[in-house]
PDB file of C-alpha atoms in Angstrom:
ATOM      1  CA  MET A   1     114.270  -6.278 182.721  1.00  0.00           C
ATOM      2  CA  ALA A   2     116.633  -3.509 181.491  1.00  0.00           C
ATOM      3  CA  LYS A   3     119.164  -4.110 178.763  1.00  0.00           C
ATOM      4  CA  PRO A   4     121.350  -1.106 178.348  1.00  0.00           C
ATOM      5  CA  PRO A   5     123.099  -0.427 175.003  1.00  0.00           C
ATOM      6  CA  ASN A   6     126.321  -2.073 175.875  1.00  0.00           C
ATOM      7  CA  LEU A   7     126.394  -5.179 178.147  1.00  0.00           C
ATOM      8  CA  PRO A   8     127.764  -5.829 180.610  1.00  0.00           C
ATOM      9  CA  ALA A   9     126.201  -2.792 182.226  1.00  0.00           C
ATOM     10  CA  PRO A  10     123.790  -2.026 185.036  1.00  0.00           C
ATOM     11  CA  SER A  11     121.481  -4.673 183.864  1.00  0.00           C
ATOM     12  CA  VAL A  12     118.353  -5.742 185.796  1.00  0.00           C
ATOM     13  CA  VAL A  13     116.168  -8.714 185.414  1.00  0.00           C
ATOM     14  CA  GLN A  14     113.135  -9.383 187.714  1.00  0.00           C
ATOM     15  CA  GLN A  15     110.563 -11.979 187.651  1.00  0.00           C
ATOM     16  CA  GLY A  16     107.681 -13.328 189.731  1.00  0.00           C
ATOM     17  CA  ARG A  17     106.950 -16.925 189.682  1.00  0.00           C
ATOM     18  CA  VAL A  18     103.368 -18.437 190.307  1.00  0.00           C
ATOM     19  CA  GLN A  19     103.438 -22.055 189.904  1.00  0.00           C
ATOM     20  CA  LYS A  20     105.057 -25.149 191.503  1.00  0.00           C
ATOM     21  CA  PRO A  21     106.843 -25.690 194.835  1.00  0.00           C
ATOM     22  CA  THR A  22     110.422 -24.281 194.612  1.00  0.00           C
ATOM     23  CA  LYS A  23     113.855 -24.570 196.279  1.00  0.00           C
ATOM     24  CA  PRO A  24     115.148 -21.274 197.229  1.00  0.00           C
ATOM     25  CA  LEU A  25     118.086 -19.407 195.836  1.00  0.00           C
ATOM     26  CA  ALA A  26     121.523 -21.095 196.197  1.00  0.00           C
ATOM     27  CA  TRP A  27     124.514 -22.177 194.401  1.00  0.00           C
ATOM     28  CA  TRP A  28     123.721 -25.625 192.588  1.00  0.00           C
ATOM     29  CA  GLU A  29     125.994 -28.735 193.054  1.00  0.00           C
ATOM     30  CA  GLY A  30     129.198 -27.855 191.069  1.00  0.00           C
ATOM     31  CA  GLY A  31     129.133 -24.232 192.049  1.00  0.00           C
ATOM     32  CA  LYS A  32     128.450 -22.913 188.456  1.00  0.00           C
ATOM     33  CA  ILE A  33     124.858 -22.039 188.477  1.00  0.00           C
ATOM     34  CA  LEU A  34     123.005 -19.833 190.803  1.00  0.00           C
ATOM     35  CA  GLY A  35     119.308 -19.679 191.223  1.00  0.00           C
ATOM     36  CA  GLY A  36     116.119 -21.111 192.485  1.00  0.00           C
ATOM     37  CA  ARG A  37     115.036 -24.406 191.433  1.00  0.00           C
ATOM     38  CA  ASP A  38     111.632 -26.274 190.365  1.00  0.00           C
ATOM     39  CA  GLY A  39     111.059 -28.535 193.441  1.00  0.00           C
ATOM     40  CA  LEU A  40     109.450 -31.124 191.083  1.00  0.00           C
ATOM     41  CA  ALA A  41     111.192 -31.103 187.671  1.00  0.00           C
ATOM     42  CA  GLY A  42     114.646 -29.720 188.729  1.00  0.00           C
ATOM     43  CA  GLY A  43     114.624 -26.896 186.253  1.00  0.00           C
ATOM     44  CA  THR A  44     114.779 -23.289 186.925  1.00  0.00           C
ATOM     45  CA  TRP A  45     112.839 -20.035 186.022  1.00  0.00           C
ATOM     46  CA  LEU A  46     115.815 -17.594 186.609  1.00  0.00           C
ATOM     47  CA  ALA A  47     119.291 -18.336 187.053  1.00  0.00           C
ATOM     48  CA  CYS A  48     122.807 -17.239 186.116  1.00  0.00           C
ATOM     49  CA  THR A  49     126.556 -18.496 186.038  1.00  0.00           C
ATOM     50  CA  ARG A  50     129.791 -17.351 187.321  1.00  0.00           C
ATOM     51  CA  ASP A  51     130.966 -16.737 183.656  1.00  0.00           C
ATOM     52  CA  GLY A  52     128.095 -14.289 182.769  1.00  0.00           C
ATOM     53  CA  LYS A  53     125.267 -16.439 181.432  1.00  0.00           C
ATOM     54  CA  VAL A  54     121.684 -15.535 182.506  1.00  0.00           C
ATOM     55  CA  ALA A  55     118.512 -17.565 181.465  1.00  0.00           C
ATOM     56  CA  PHE A  56     114.905 -17.102 182.596  1.00  0.00           C
ATOM     57  CA  ILE A  57     111.533 -18.505 181.407  1.00  0.00           C
ATOM     58  CA  THR A  58     107.789 -17.921 181.773  1.00  0.00           C
ATOM     59  CA  ASN A  59     104.869 -20.153 180.726  1.00  0.00           C
ATOM     60  CA  VAL A  60     102.436 -18.955 178.143  1.00  0.00           C
ATOM     61  CA  ARG A  61      98.870 -18.599 179.371  1.00  0.00           C
ATOM     62  CA  GLU A  62      96.898 -21.237 177.497  1.00  0.00           C
ATOM     63  CA  VAL A  63      94.096 -23.721 178.191  1.00  0.00           C
ATOM     64  CA  GLU A  64      95.227 -26.783 175.979  1.00  0.00           C
ATOM     65  CA  LYS A  65      98.462 -28.416 176.903  1.00  0.00           C
ATOM     66  CA  LEU A  66     100.440 -31.292 176.051  1.00  0.00           C
ATOM     67  CA  ALA A  67     100.051 -34.131 178.278  1.00  0.00           C
ATOM     68  CA  GLN A  68     103.597 -35.615 178.083  1.00  0.00           C
ATOM     69  CA  ALA A  69     105.246 -32.273 177.419  1.00  0.00           C
ATOM     70  CA  LYS A  70     109.130 -31.827 178.205  1.00  0.00           C
ATOM     71  CA  SER A  71     109.937 -29.497 181.185  1.00  0.00           C
ATOM     72  CA  ARG A  72     110.410 -25.991 180.048  1.00  0.00           C
ATOM     73  CA  GLY A  73     112.578 -25.126 183.198  1.00  0.00           C
ATOM     74  CA  ASP A  74     115.128 -27.463 181.695  1.00  0.00           C
ATOM     75  CA  LEU A  75     115.670 -25.434 178.527  1.00  0.00           C
ATOM     76  CA  ALA A  76     117.325 -22.685 180.761  1.00  0.00           C
ATOM     77  CA  VAL A  77     119.416 -25.052 182.579  1.00  0.00           C
ATOM     78  CA  ARG A  78     120.775 -26.522 179.278  1.00  0.00           C
ATOM     79  CA  PHE A  79     121.817 -23.206 178.195  1.00  0.00           C
ATOM     80  CA  LEU A  80     123.637 -22.255 181.275  1.00  0.00           C
ATOM     81  CA  GLU A  81     125.374 -25.725 181.433  1.00  0.00           C
ATOM     82  CA  GLY A  82     126.256 -25.685 177.692  1.00  0.00           C
ATOM     83  CA  LYS A  83     128.867 -23.864 175.562  1.00  0.00           C
ATOM     84  CA  LYS A  84     126.676 -22.493 172.834  1.00  0.00           C
ATOM     85  CA  SER A  85     125.972 -18.927 172.304  1.00  0.00           C
ATOM     86  CA  ALA A  86     122.504 -17.459 173.134  1.00  0.00           C
ATOM     87  CA  MET A  87     121.532 -17.234 169.634  1.00  0.00           C
ATOM     88  CA  GLU A  88     122.875 -20.861 168.610  1.00  0.00           C
ATOM     89  CA  PHE A  89     120.956 -22.253 171.610  1.00  0.00           C
ATOM     90  CA  ALA A  90     117.904 -20.335 170.843  1.00  0.00           C
ATOM     91  CA  GLU A  91     117.836 -21.688 167.113  1.00  0.00           C
ATOM     92  CA  GLU A  92     118.265 -25.154 168.572  1.00  0.00           C
ATOM     93  CA  VAL A  93     115.391 -24.746 170.919  1.00  0.00           C
ATOM     94  CA  ALA A  94     113.284 -23.466 168.064  1.00  0.00           C
ATOM     95  CA  GLU A  95     113.755 -26.737 166.367  1.00  0.00           C
ATOM     96  CA  GLU A  96     112.478 -28.832 169.268  1.00  0.00           C
ATOM     97  CA  ALA A  97     109.831 -26.190 170.475  1.00  0.00           C
ATOM     98  CA  GLY A  98     106.887 -28.426 169.410  1.00  0.00           C
ATOM     99  CA  GLN A  99     107.839 -30.833 172.460  1.00  0.00           C
ATOM    100  CA  TYR A 100     107.100 -28.245 175.103  1.00  0.00           C
ATOM    101  CA  ASN A 101     103.871 -26.466 176.219  1.00  0.00           C
ATOM    102  CA  GLY A 102     103.827 -22.529 175.543  1.00  0.00           C
ATOM    103  CA  PHE A 103     106.945 -20.822 176.893  1.00  0.00           C
ATOM    104  CA  ASN A 104     109.005 -17.428 176.475  1.00  0.00           C
ATOM    105  CA  LEU A 105     112.703 -17.837 177.012  1.00  0.00           C
ATOM    106  CA  ILE A 106     115.308 -15.242 177.476  1.00  0.00           C
ATOM    107  CA  LEU A 107     118.946 -16.156 176.991  1.00  0.00           C
ATOM    108  CA  ALA A 108     121.692 -13.858 177.731  1.00  0.00           C
ATOM    109  CA  ASP A 109     125.632 -14.021 177.709  1.00  0.00           C
ATOM    110  CA  LEU A 110     126.824 -10.709 179.258  1.00  0.00           C
ATOM    111  CA  CYS A 111     130.371 -11.437 178.173  1.00  0.00           C
ATOM    112  CA  SER A 112     129.629 -11.357 174.569  1.00  0.00           C
ATOM    113  CA  LYS A 113     126.845  -8.831 175.001  1.00  0.00           C
ATOM    114  CA  ALA A 114     124.108 -10.841 173.615  1.00  0.00           C
ATOM    115  CA  MET A 115     120.445 -11.315 174.698  1.00  0.00           C
ATOM    116  CA  VAL A 116     118.064 -13.491 172.773  1.00  0.00           C
ATOM    117  CA  TYR A 117     114.267 -14.074 172.928  1.00  0.00           C
ATOM    118  CA  VAL A 118     112.479 -17.195 171.998  1.00  0.00           C
ATOM    119  CA  THR A 119     109.009 -18.369 171.973  1.00  0.00           C
ATOM    120  CA  ASN A 120     106.980 -21.218 170.754  1.00  0.00           C
ATOM    121  CA  ARG A 121     103.763 -19.406 170.690  1.00  0.00           C
ATOM    122  CA  PRO A 122     101.231 -18.653 168.968  1.00  0.00           C
ATOM    123  CA  LYS A 123     101.252 -22.334 167.717  1.00  0.00           C
ATOM    124  CA  GLU A 124     100.268 -21.350 164.213  1.00  0.00           C
ATOM    125  CA  ASP A 125     103.441 -19.477 163.600  1.00  0.00           C
ATOM    126  CA  LYS A 126     106.973 -20.848 163.502  1.00  0.00           C
ATOM    127  CA  SER A 127     109.102 -20.611 166.660  1.00  0.00           C
ATOM    128  CA  PHE A 128     110.016 -17.010 167.056  1.00  0.00           C
ATOM    129  CA  VAL A 129     113.681 -16.142 167.678  1.00  0.00           C
ATOM    130  CA  THR A 130     114.896 -12.549 167.901  1.00  0.00           C
ATOM    131  CA  GLU A 131     117.808 -10.525 169.464  1.00  0.00           C
ATOM    132  CA  VAL A 132     116.569  -8.205 172.467  1.00  0.00           C
ATOM    133  CA  SER A 133     117.124  -4.542 171.756  1.00  0.00           C
ATOM    134  CA  PRO A 134     118.556  -2.054 174.359  1.00  0.00           C
ATOM    135  CA  GLY A 135     115.927  -0.490 176.754  1.00  0.00           C
ATOM    136  CA  ILE A 136     113.346  -1.588 179.293  1.00  0.00           C
ATOM    137  CA  HIS A 137     111.334  -4.829 178.461  1.00  0.00           C
ATOM    138  CA  VAL A 138     108.728  -6.845 180.375  1.00  0.00           C
ATOM    139  CA  LEU A 139     107.895 -10.346 180.018  1.00  0.00           C
ATOM    140  CA  SER A 140     104.764 -11.943 181.458  1.00  0.00           C
ATOM    141  CA  ASN A 141     102.702 -15.069 180.308  1.00  0.00           C
ATOM    142  CA  ALA A 142     102.385 -13.640 176.747  1.00  0.00           C
ATOM    143  CA  LYS A 143     104.763 -12.279 174.201  1.00  0.00           C
ATOM    144  CA  LEU A 144     107.574 -10.105 175.248  1.00  0.00           C
ATOM    145  CA  ASP A 145     106.480  -6.434 175.837  1.00  0.00           C
ATOM    146  CA  SER A 146     102.835  -7.528 175.317  1.00  0.00           C
ATOM    147  CA  PRO A 147      99.905  -4.967 175.793  1.00  0.00           C
ATOM    148  CA  TRP A 148      98.445  -6.587 178.954  1.00  0.00           C
ATOM    149  CA  PRO A 149      97.451  -4.025 181.537  1.00  0.00           C
ATOM    150  CA  LYS A 150      99.803  -5.260 184.118  1.00  0.00           C
ATOM    151  CA  VAL A 151     102.674  -5.527 181.775  1.00  0.00           C
ATOM    152  CA  GLN A 152     102.203  -1.868 180.914  1.00  0.00           C
ATOM    153  CA  ARG A 153     101.918  -1.161 184.580  1.00  0.00           C
ATOM    154  CA  LEU A 154     105.136  -2.848 185.614  1.00  0.00           C
ATOM    155  CA  GLY A 155     106.995  -1.374 182.754  1.00  0.00           C
ATOM    156  CA  ASP A 156     105.795   2.233 183.722  1.00  0.00           C
ATOM    157  CA  SER A 157     106.598   1.709 187.442  1.00  0.00           C
ATOM    158  CA  PHE A 158     110.191   0.439 186.573  1.00  0.00           C
ATOM    159  CA  LYS A 159     110.761   3.599 184.403  1.00  0.00           C
ATOM    160  CA  GLU A 160     109.463   5.905 187.330  1.00  0.00           C
ATOM    161  CA  LEU A 161     111.719   4.167 189.747  1.00  0.00           C
ATOM    162  CA  LEU A 162     114.813   4.661 187.686  1.00  0.00           C
ATOM    163  CA  HIS A 163     113.823   8.273 187.148  1.00  0.00           C
ATOM    164  CA  GLU A 164     113.405   8.677 190.895  1.00  0.00           C
ATOM    165  CA  ARG A 165     116.914   7.278 191.321  1.00  0.00           C
ATOM    166  CA  GLY A 166     118.242   9.966 189.080  1.00  0.00           C
ATOM    167  CA  GLY A 167     120.486   7.649 187.300  1.00  0.00           C
ATOM    168  CA  ASP A 168     121.860   6.037 190.461  1.00  0.00           C
ATOM    169  CA  ASN A 169     122.538   2.630 189.320  1.00  0.00           C
ATOM    170  CA  ASP A 170     122.808   1.290 192.949  1.00  0.00           C
ATOM    171  CA  LEU A 171     119.351   0.069 193.225  1.00  0.00           C
ATOM    172  CA  PRO A 172     118.472  -1.452 196.585  1.00  0.00           C
ATOM    173  CA  MET A 173     117.176  -4.919 195.535  1.00  0.00           C
ATOM    174  CA  LYS A 174     114.630  -5.450 198.399  1.00  0.00           C
ATOM    175  CA  GLU A 175     113.238  -1.861 197.832  1.00  0.00           C
ATOM    176  CA  MET A 176     113.023  -2.377 194.054  1.00  0.00           C
ATOM    177  CA  VAL A 177     111.091  -5.866 194.615  1.00  0.00           C
ATOM    178  CA  GLU A 178     108.790  -4.281 197.184  1.00  0.00           C
ATOM    179  CA  LYS A 179     107.760  -1.253 194.948  1.00  0.00           C
ATOM    180  CA  LEU A 180     107.587  -3.191 191.692  1.00  0.00           C
ATOM    181  CA  MET A 181     106.627  -6.840 192.114  1.00  0.00           C
ATOM    182  CA  MET A 182     104.425  -6.563 195.196  1.00  0.00           C
ATOM    183  CA  ASN A 183     101.675  -4.797 193.499  1.00  0.00           C
ATOM    184  CA  THR A 184      98.110  -6.449 193.989  1.00  0.00           C
ATOM    185  CA  ILE A 185      96.170  -4.072 191.857  1.00  0.00           C
ATOM    186  CA  LYS A 186      93.633  -5.796 189.674  1.00  0.00           C
ATOM    187  CA  ASP A 187      92.158  -4.673 186.406  1.00  0.00           C
ATOM    188  CA  ASP A 188      88.416  -3.954 186.454  1.00  0.00           C
ATOM    189  CA  GLU A 189      88.022  -3.428 182.813  1.00  0.00           C
ATOM    190  CA  GLU A 190      87.086  -6.770 181.259  1.00  0.00           C
ATOM    191  CA  SER A 191      87.877  -5.679 177.690  1.00  0.00           C
ATOM    192  CA  LEU A 192      91.622  -4.954 178.543  1.00  0.00           C
ATOM    193  CA  LEU A 193      91.934  -8.496 180.058  1.00  0.00           C
ATOM    194  CA  PRO A 194      93.473 -11.555 178.214  1.00  0.00           C
ATOM    195  CA  HIS A 195      90.634 -13.774 177.148  1.00  0.00           C
ATOM    196  CA  VAL A 196      92.215 -17.155 177.726  1.00  0.00           C
ATOM    197  CA  TYR A 197      90.399 -18.040 181.030  1.00  0.00           C
ATOM    198  CA  PRO A 198      87.047 -17.104 182.337  1.00  0.00           C
ATOM    199  CA  PRO A 199      86.500 -13.332 183.145  1.00  0.00           C
ATOM    200  CA  GLU A 200      86.427 -14.073 186.935  1.00  0.00           C
ATOM    201  CA  LEU A 201      89.762 -15.957 186.688  1.00  0.00           C
ATOM    202  CA  GLU A 202      91.427 -13.413 184.480  1.00  0.00           C
ATOM    203  CA  TYR A 203      90.628 -10.741 187.063  1.00  0.00           C
ATOM    204  CA  HIS A 204      92.308 -12.649 189.898  1.00  0.00           C
ATOM    205  CA  LEU A 205      95.408 -13.099 187.609  1.00  0.00           C
ATOM    206  CA  SER A 206      95.495  -9.479 186.509  1.00  0.00           C
ATOM    207  CA  SER A 207      97.829  -8.258 189.259  1.00  0.00           C
ATOM    208  CA  ILE A 208     101.507  -8.381 189.264  1.00  0.00           C
ATOM    209  CA  PHE A 209     101.582 -10.131 192.554  1.00  0.00           C
ATOM    210  CA  VAL A 210      98.884 -12.931 192.392  1.00  0.00           C
ATOM    211  CA  GLU A 211      97.404 -13.595 195.633  1.00  0.00           C
ATOM    212  CA  LYS A 212      95.956 -16.982 196.495  1.00  0.00           C
ATOM    213  CA  ALA A 213      92.180 -17.205 196.148  1.00  0.00           C
ATOM    214  CA  PRO A 214      89.507 -19.931 196.206  1.00  0.00           C
ATOM    215  CA  GLN A 215      89.186 -19.687 192.493  1.00  0.00           C
ATOM    216  CA  LEU A 216      93.017 -20.381 192.090  1.00  0.00           C
ATOM    217  CA  GLY A 217      93.286 -23.322 194.369  1.00  0.00           C
ATOM    218  CA  HIS A 218      97.099 -23.567 195.210  1.00  0.00           C
ATOM    219  CA  TYR A 219      98.084 -21.160 192.419  1.00  0.00           C
ATOM    220  CA  GLY A 220      99.718 -17.939 193.606  1.00  0.00           C
ATOM    221  CA  THR A 221     102.983 -16.085 193.561  1.00  0.00           C
ATOM    222  CA  ARG A 222     105.494 -18.240 195.419  1.00  0.00           C
ATOM    223  CA  SER A 223     108.696 -16.199 194.800  1.00  0.00           C
ATOM    224  CA  THR A 224     110.035 -13.012 193.304  1.00  0.00           C
ATOM    225  CA  SER A 225     113.525 -12.576 192.106  1.00  0.00           C
ATOM    226  CA  ALA A 226     115.707  -9.600 191.136  1.00  0.00           C
ATOM    227  CA  LEU A 227     119.027  -9.794 189.567  1.00  0.00           C
ATOM    228  CA  CYS A 228     121.434  -6.929 188.864  1.00  0.00           C
ATOM    229  CA  VAL A 229     124.762  -6.885 187.116  1.00  0.00           C
ATOM    230  CA  LYS A 230     126.936  -3.879 187.149  1.00  0.00           C
ATOM    231  CA  THR A 231     129.541  -2.738 184.633  1.00  0.00           C
ATOM    232  CA  SER A 232     132.167  -3.792 187.115  1.00  0.00           C
ATOM    233  CA  GLY A 233     131.003  -7.421 186.905  1.00  0.00           C
ATOM    234  CA  GLU A 234     129.439  -7.376 190.294  1.00  0.00           C
ATOM    235  CA  VAL A 235     126.235  -9.511 190.513  1.00  0.00           C
ATOM    236  CA  THR A 236     123.737  -9.421 193.071  1.00  0.00           C
ATOM    237  CA  TYR A 237     120.703 -11.740 193.140  1.00  0.00           C
ATOM    238  CA  TYR A 238     117.892 -11.087 195.560  1.00  0.00           C
ATOM    239  CA  GLU A 239     115.060 -13.405 196.101  1.00  0.00           C
ATOM    240  CA  ARG A 240     111.856 -13.286 198.279  1.00  0.00           C
ATOM    241  CA  TYR A 241     110.195 -16.830 198.649  1.00  0.00           C
ATOM    242  CA  LEU A 242     107.230 -18.590 200.261  1.00  0.00           C
ATOM    243  CA  GLU A 243     108.149 -21.484 202.562  1.00  0.00           C
ATOM    244  CA  ASN A 244     105.866 -23.293 204.858  1.00  0.00           C
ATOM    245  CA  GLU A 245     103.398 -20.265 204.369  1.00  0.00           C
ATOM    246  CA  LEU A 246     106.074 -17.877 205.602  1.00  0.00           C
ATOM    247  CA  TRP A 247     107.976 -15.295 203.345  1.00  0.00           C
ATOM    248  CA  LYS A 248     111.573 -15.474 203.703  1.00  0.00           C
ATOM    249  CA  GLU A 249     114.394 -13.610 201.588  1.00  0.00           C
ATOM    250  CA  GLY A 250     117.944 -14.330 200.523  1.00  0.00           C
ATOM    251  CA  THR A 251     120.711 -12.386 198.599  1.00  0.00           C
ATOM    252  CA  VAL A 252     123.902 -13.730 196.885  1.00  0.00           C
ATOM    253  CA  THR A 253     126.465 -11.552 195.559  1.00  0.00           C
ATOM    254  CA  TYR A 254     129.585 -12.617 193.410  1.00  0.00           C
ATOM    255  CA  HIS A 255     131.896 -11.106 190.668  1.00  0.00           C
ATOM    256  CA  MET A 256     131.236 -12.353 187.205  1.00  0.00           C
ATOM    257  CA  ASP A 257     134.232 -14.102 185.504  1.00  0.00           C
ATOM    258  CA  MET A 258     134.963 -12.064 182.324  1.00  0.00           C
ATOM    259  CA  ASP A 259     137.813 -14.134 180.929  1.00  0.00           C
ATOM    260  CA  ARG A 260     135.512 -16.279 178.883  1.00  0.00           C
ATOM    261  CA  GLY A 261     134.183 -13.387 176.906  1.00  0.00           C
ATOM    262  CA  GLU A 262     137.565 -11.736 176.302  1.00  0.00           C
ATOM    263  CA  GLU A 263     138.912 -15.118 175.037  1.00  0.00           C
ATOM    264  CA  GLU A 264     136.170 -15.666 172.713  1.00  0.00           C
ATOM    265  CA  LYS A 265     136.201 -12.347 171.016  1.00  0.00           C
TER     266      LYS A 265
END
């Protein structure tokens, strides 16, 4: 994701998801929220609203999990549906973070130019809440801007793509996804890999795009999304997703309503 010094601005958020059955990109009932949806729990991994809110979440890679944990995807939905600021909601989440398995949550309100990161890992630490600084950031299944090789690789590729475009903010979404998120290169250097799972499994998970493999069962990248918000308020949301073992794609474009942000200043 890229966060310019002054939001709203050409701001790009990208994320590949590698877990449950999902519903493709669409406006939800009521027409306020746009995004994909968890086909089981009803939450979301990346969604936005007509009035400038954006939220996305990743799970934290870990072995031990709470059996009766609440749905992490619901956190993003609550923020998008509610009226609290990004920081207010992040602090609320921090108070109840122990009820969830490990997560990283980004909350953004483009009208008020705010973006906040909250995580409940590592367990030993108190839930961490911080504002996201301007610049390019990468969020995977560890902390924001972690030193994982694929995180570094993705960040470098994003910077190279922006450099190639020569400051052109009109990035073709499909091209961006294909160049950045379809990378299947794996890391052979075991010492650089996370040591959460056995080495063979970590190797298969070390690529940006996680291909299905016997070692992973049904686990693999099911969808990849790209969200771009321009200074004009024009929003473009592109999604490439797997449905019945076939890859499909969809794009939705709309104009963000800035009135709320102006009224709240």
